[in-house]
XYZ file of C-alpha atoms in Angstrom:
351
model
C 6.676 -17.424 23.831
C 8.862 -16.670 20.806
C 10.716 -13.469 19.902
C 10.495 -12.376 16.270
C 11.840 -9.564 14.125
C 9.667 -7.671 11.654
C 10.729 -4.918 9.306
C 9.268 -2.535 6.757
C 12.167 -1.600 4.490
C 11.961 1.352 2.130
C 14.400 3.439 0.171
C 14.080 6.349 2.605
C 13.304 4.786 5.979
C 13.195 1.390 7.630
C 11.007 0.486 10.607
C 12.115 -2.464 12.734
C 9.966 -4.105 15.380
C 10.768 -6.804 17.932
C 7.694 -8.769 18.943
C 6.806 -11.519 21.338
C 4.505 -14.068 19.729
C 2.283 -16.698 21.275
C 2.238 -20.154 19.750
C -0.497 -20.336 17.062
C -3.076 -23.114 17.050
C -6.152 -23.954 14.962
C -8.332 -22.692 17.831
C -6.345 -19.625 18.884
C -4.831 -16.995 16.583
C -1.287 -15.852 17.239
C -1.022 -12.924 19.648
C 1.742 -10.378 19.024
C 3.142 -8.059 21.662
C 5.543 -5.310 20.606
C 8.683 -5.273 22.758
C 10.749 -2.631 20.954
C 10.499 -0.519 17.810
C 12.729 1.989 16.046
C 12.788 3.897 12.746
C 16.072 4.325 10.864
C 17.279 6.241 7.833
C 17.890 3.521 5.243
C 20.487 5.606 3.418
C 22.631 5.829 6.578
C 23.516 2.103 6.485
C 25.437 0.070 3.887
C 23.252 -2.987 4.472
C 20.406 -4.272 6.628
C 22.655 -6.388 8.881
C 24.416 -3.559 10.778
C 21.071 -1.805 11.204
C 19.436 -4.884 12.737
C 22.435 -5.519 15.011
C 22.292 -1.924 16.253
C 18.530 -2.309 16.758
C 18.924 -5.471 18.860
C 21.694 -3.813 20.887
C 19.413 -0.840 21.606
C 16.575 -3.192 22.539
C 18.825 -5.033 25.014
C 19.947 -1.763 26.629
C 16.360 -0.571 26.913
C 15.119 -3.833 28.481
C 18.196 -4.608 30.555
C 18.582 -8.021 28.932
C 19.327 -9.489 25.515
C 16.603 -10.841 23.247
C 17.096 -14.172 21.504
C 15.054 -13.655 18.346
C 14.309 -16.829 16.377
C 12.832 -15.734 13.056
C 12.449 -12.597 10.971
C 10.346 -11.346 8.103
C 11.160 -8.146 6.246
C 8.714 -6.392 3.917
C 10.585 -4.915 0.954
C 9.579 -1.950 -1.212
C 10.524 -3.803 -4.386
C 10.345 -7.191 -6.092
C 11.318 -10.348 -4.193
C 12.302 -13.479 -6.122
C 13.495 -16.678 -4.418
C 13.907 -14.808 -1.121
C 16.265 -12.299 -2.770
C 15.637 -8.610 -3.392
C 17.508 -5.595 -4.724
C 15.773 -2.445 -3.565
C 14.727 0.011 -6.238
C 15.858 3.203 -4.466
C 18.559 1.799 -2.200
C 21.920 0.199 -2.966
C 21.141 -2.913 -0.927
C 21.069 -6.477 -2.190
C 19.298 -8.661 0.333
C 19.346 -12.465 0.407
C 17.316 -14.272 3.045
C 19.895 -17.053 3.453
C 22.738 -14.584 4.005
C 20.738 -12.558 6.498
C 19.822 -15.749 8.350
C 23.500 -16.637 8.810
C 24.806 -13.155 9.604
C 22.006 -12.410 12.076
C 22.113 -15.918 13.597
C 18.412 -16.588 13.100
C 16.530 -19.802 12.359
C 14.774 -18.248 9.356
C 14.671 -14.974 7.467
C 11.963 -14.383 4.908
C 11.735 -11.462 2.501
C 8.336 -10.536 1.111
C 7.035 -7.713 -1.056
C 5.611 -4.823 0.945
C 2.114 -5.231 -0.504
C 2.163 -8.953 0.281
C 2.924 -7.877 3.858
C -0.189 -5.689 3.780
C -2.167 -8.801 2.796
C -0.999 -10.599 5.916
C -1.449 -7.472 7.994
C -5.193 -7.110 7.412
C -5.650 -10.287 9.454
C -4.010 -8.593 12.434
C -5.953 -5.330 12.428
C -8.077 -4.207 15.369
C -11.514 -2.633 15.018
C -10.062 0.869 15.387
C -7.611 0.192 12.533
C -10.318 0.173 9.866
C -13.188 2.334 8.659
C -16.046 0.313 7.193
C -17.613 1.750 4.051
C -19.984 -1.165 3.521
C -20.815 -3.823 6.092
C -21.898 -6.327 3.443
C -22.546 -9.954 4.311
C -19.219 -11.341 5.621
C -18.206 -14.940 4.935
C -15.103 -16.141 6.773
C -14.543 -18.919 4.229
C -14.495 -16.595 1.209
C -11.454 -14.804 -0.271
C -10.192 -11.480 1.050
C -9.190 -8.828 -1.503
C -6.591 -6.098 -0.953
C -6.125 -3.004 -3.072
C -3.961 -0.017 -2.279
C -3.107 3.153 -4.185
C 0.122 4.877 -3.217
C 3.219 5.346 -5.330
C 1.699 2.626 -7.530
C -1.408 0.456 -7.308
C -1.080 -2.799 -5.401
C -3.597 -5.602 -5.678
C -3.823 -9.104 -4.273
C -5.990 -11.567 -2.421
C -5.796 -13.889 0.556
C -7.415 -17.007 1.936
C -7.781 -17.728 5.635
C -6.954 -21.427 6.046
C -7.604 -22.577 9.619
C -6.431 -19.268 11.018
C -3.285 -19.207 8.862
C -3.635 -16.789 5.943
C -2.247 -17.492 2.509
C -1.541 -14.282 0.614
C -1.249 -14.027 -3.163
C 0.084 -10.748 -4.592
C -0.639 -9.818 -8.183
C 0.247 -7.279 -10.867
C -3.362 -6.200 -11.287
C -2.394 -2.541 -11.085
C -0.859 -2.911 -14.540
C -4.108 -4.081 -16.142
C -5.694 -1.777 -18.717
C -7.430 1.380 -17.533
C -11.113 1.153 -18.495
C -12.704 4.572 -19.137
C -16.376 4.837 -18.147
C -17.288 8.299 -19.412
C -16.446 10.737 -22.189
C -14.225 12.669 -19.775
C -12.284 9.518 -18.856
C -11.891 8.648 -22.545
C -10.387 12.095 -23.042
C -8.101 11.493 -20.047
C -6.881 8.238 -21.569
C -6.172 9.923 -24.906
C -4.317 12.707 -23.065
C -2.073 10.169 -21.310
C -1.418 8.235 -24.521
C -0.328 11.401 -26.285
C 1.579 12.929 -23.374
C 3.712 9.850 -22.727
C 3.808 8.546 -26.306
C 2.586 5.104 -25.213
C 0.267 2.545 -26.779
C -1.792 1.663 -23.696
C -2.702 3.124 -20.324
C -2.558 0.996 -17.192
C -4.999 1.603 -14.368
C -1.997 2.488 -12.173
C -1.403 5.624 -14.285
C -4.768 6.889 -13.065
C -5.315 5.237 -9.671
C -2.148 6.171 -7.752
C -0.324 9.206 -6.429
C 1.073 9.864 -9.894
C -2.457 9.390 -11.220
C -3.772 12.249 -9.085
C -1.170 14.540 -10.650
C -1.922 13.224 -14.149
C -5.651 13.853 -13.753
C -4.944 17.354 -12.448
C -2.618 18.123 -15.366
C -5.241 16.832 -17.802
C -7.908 19.134 -16.366
C -5.478 22.048 -16.196
C -4.369 21.636 -19.800
C -8.009 21.352 -20.883
C -8.627 24.637 -19.022
C -11.319 23.145 -16.814
C -10.560 25.843 -14.235
C -7.851 28.367 -13.379
C -4.770 26.971 -11.681
C -3.776 28.485 -8.337
C -0.144 29.648 -7.912
C 0.415 27.416 -4.864
C -0.353 24.198 -6.733
C 1.391 25.354 -9.907
C 4.565 25.891 -7.873
C 4.282 22.452 -6.229
C 3.924 20.683 -9.575
C 6.729 22.681 -11.178
C 9.071 21.810 -8.300
C 8.103 18.151 -8.548
C 8.702 18.098 -12.309
C 12.166 19.634 -11.846
C 13.023 16.797 -9.450
C 12.107 14.035 -11.899
C 14.661 11.245 -11.639
C 15.836 12.156 -8.140
C 15.499 9.466 -5.443
C 14.269 12.051 -2.920
C 11.714 14.745 -3.705
C 10.892 17.759 -1.566
C 7.252 17.988 -2.563
C 4.344 15.578 -3.004
C 2.024 17.256 -5.528
C -0.618 14.555 -5.124
C -0.905 15.398 -1.426
C -1.027 19.140 -2.222
C -3.849 18.554 -4.705
C -5.773 16.344 -2.256
C -5.475 18.933 0.519
C -6.640 21.704 -1.785
C -9.660 19.602 -2.769
C -11.040 19.505 0.782
C -14.108 21.682 1.064
C -13.841 22.584 -2.639
C -11.121 25.101 -1.719
C -9.675 24.703 -5.212
C -12.039 23.803 -8.054
C -9.383 22.174 -10.254
C -8.081 20.018 -7.397
C -11.570 19.059 -6.275
C -12.510 17.843 -9.748
C -9.248 15.909 -10.031
C -9.882 14.115 -6.742
C -13.493 13.477 -7.735
C -12.309 11.648 -10.877
C -9.583 9.836 -8.939
C -11.874 8.543 -6.171
C -14.465 7.361 -8.680
C -11.819 5.558 -10.776
C -10.434 4.011 -7.564
C -13.858 2.704 -6.605
C -14.470 1.330 -10.100
C -11.177 -0.568 -10.093
C -11.863 -1.927 -6.594
C -15.199 -3.140 -7.963
C -13.433 -4.804 -10.908
C -11.194 -6.671 -8.487
C -14.200 -7.668 -6.404
C -16.037 -9.036 -9.452
C -13.083 -11.313 -10.233
C -12.717 -12.628 -6.681
C -16.123 -12.193 -4.990
C -14.268 -11.401 -1.743
C -17.031 -11.892 0.777
C -14.292 -12.204 3.375
C -13.833 -8.469 2.847
C -12.179 -6.002 0.489
C -9.535 -3.880 2.211
C -8.487 -0.534 0.752
C -4.924 0.075 1.938
C -2.243 2.556 0.880
C -1.644 6.007 2.283
C -3.958 7.907 -0.056
C -7.216 6.387 1.219
C -6.461 6.824 4.922
C -5.198 10.389 4.482
C -8.259 11.421 2.452
C -10.996 9.720 4.420
C -13.550 12.489 3.840
C -13.174 12.152 0.075
C -13.231 8.346 0.233
C -16.417 8.332 2.328
C -18.261 10.975 0.301
C -20.119 8.271 -1.624
C -18.470 8.354 -5.043
C -16.040 5.517 -4.236
C -18.786 3.139 -3.160
C -21.119 4.250 -5.966
C -18.463 3.374 -8.548
C -17.596 0.171 -6.694
C -21.129 -1.210 -6.939
C -22.034 0.239 -10.354
C -21.607 -2.984 -12.328
C -24.827 -3.365 -14.277
C -26.906 -6.452 -13.733
C -24.357 -8.039 -11.385
C -24.270 -5.008 -9.068
C -26.212 -6.855 -6.319
C -23.264 -9.262 -5.962
C -21.073 -6.383 -4.791
C -23.630 -5.120 -2.289
C -22.686 -8.199 -0.225
C -18.941 -7.461 -0.158
C -17.668 -5.913 3.102
C -15.528 -2.884 2.182
C -13.024 -1.480 4.676
C -10.475 1.338 4.537
C -7.271 0.512 6.412
C -6.380 3.366 8.767
C -3.285 1.871 10.403
C -0.187 2.971 8.423
C 1.818 0.107 9.940
C -0.350 -2.656 8.494
C 2.655 -3.946 6.506
C 4.760 -4.178 9.662
C 1.958 -6.091 11.372
C 1.845 -8.404 8.362
C 5.592 -9.031 8.436
C 5.333 -9.968 12.109
C 2.413 -12.329 11.455
C 4.331 -13.948 8.600
C 7.386 -14.398 10.829
C 5.131 -16.042 13.432
C 4.026 -18.682 10.948
C 6.057 -21.875 11.558
């Protein structure tokens, strides 16, 4: 057995996990057992090293013995180049080689948080996913991952003899493709509002996209705005540029949409879910991921009723004469919010 460190590092909080890993083999997948886990305020530490040392000290006290961890993998909410990352919303500069020396480990690997999600889907249990479409699974085919949250992550993976290879992408920054007169109007609204020359799909399919769609409908006077949501959006707009916000207007809009409690919010989420499904279908057309398409990110799991209402899957498969190809793709919503932490652990377990 080998002890490994996994981490999910964000600007606000960091989750660290100590796991025991079995030795992987072509016949047997690696088995991970969580030994200790803690969540820390990222802002309370000047660097990752003192946090990890405190974590290992707490783990030793809890177990009554020290753990000799060998390797670590940390998922970073930001770009990683040559095993080096500077976090977007945190004054940390992390270098894998430095962390390896200062933490006395055999290897430290830094990966982007969405890449970690790609690894994590291979470690999910049946209860960690909700299947929208069973499809016709093929274990030798690619796996696609898409996830709307703060932005829109996309990538794909290949399972090579039980050892996944994950390839992140910048697909969320591809062009938004309107499919109706209303979506064409939405695109024109965003072009004018932000004084830009193109609209990326991420501006529509993300948390910020939910707010943008709502504002578009509000400004077009689709329906009357309720005071509760108006206050949430006004507060959020006043906090533009701050690293920490006290309100998530996208979540407020999504909650108000449940059961058609608010007509404006319901229409906004209807457009969002359909655009999400269409973009997932675009990704599937490019990859033919008969190994499965996994919808990650907090928005899908927190709005399962909206995601399973039918409009996501209708838009996903609505691809003209090649639509039957997408009927075969297994489509799953990831319910486990710690999929990235699972992925970091699986990556650390890879020799």
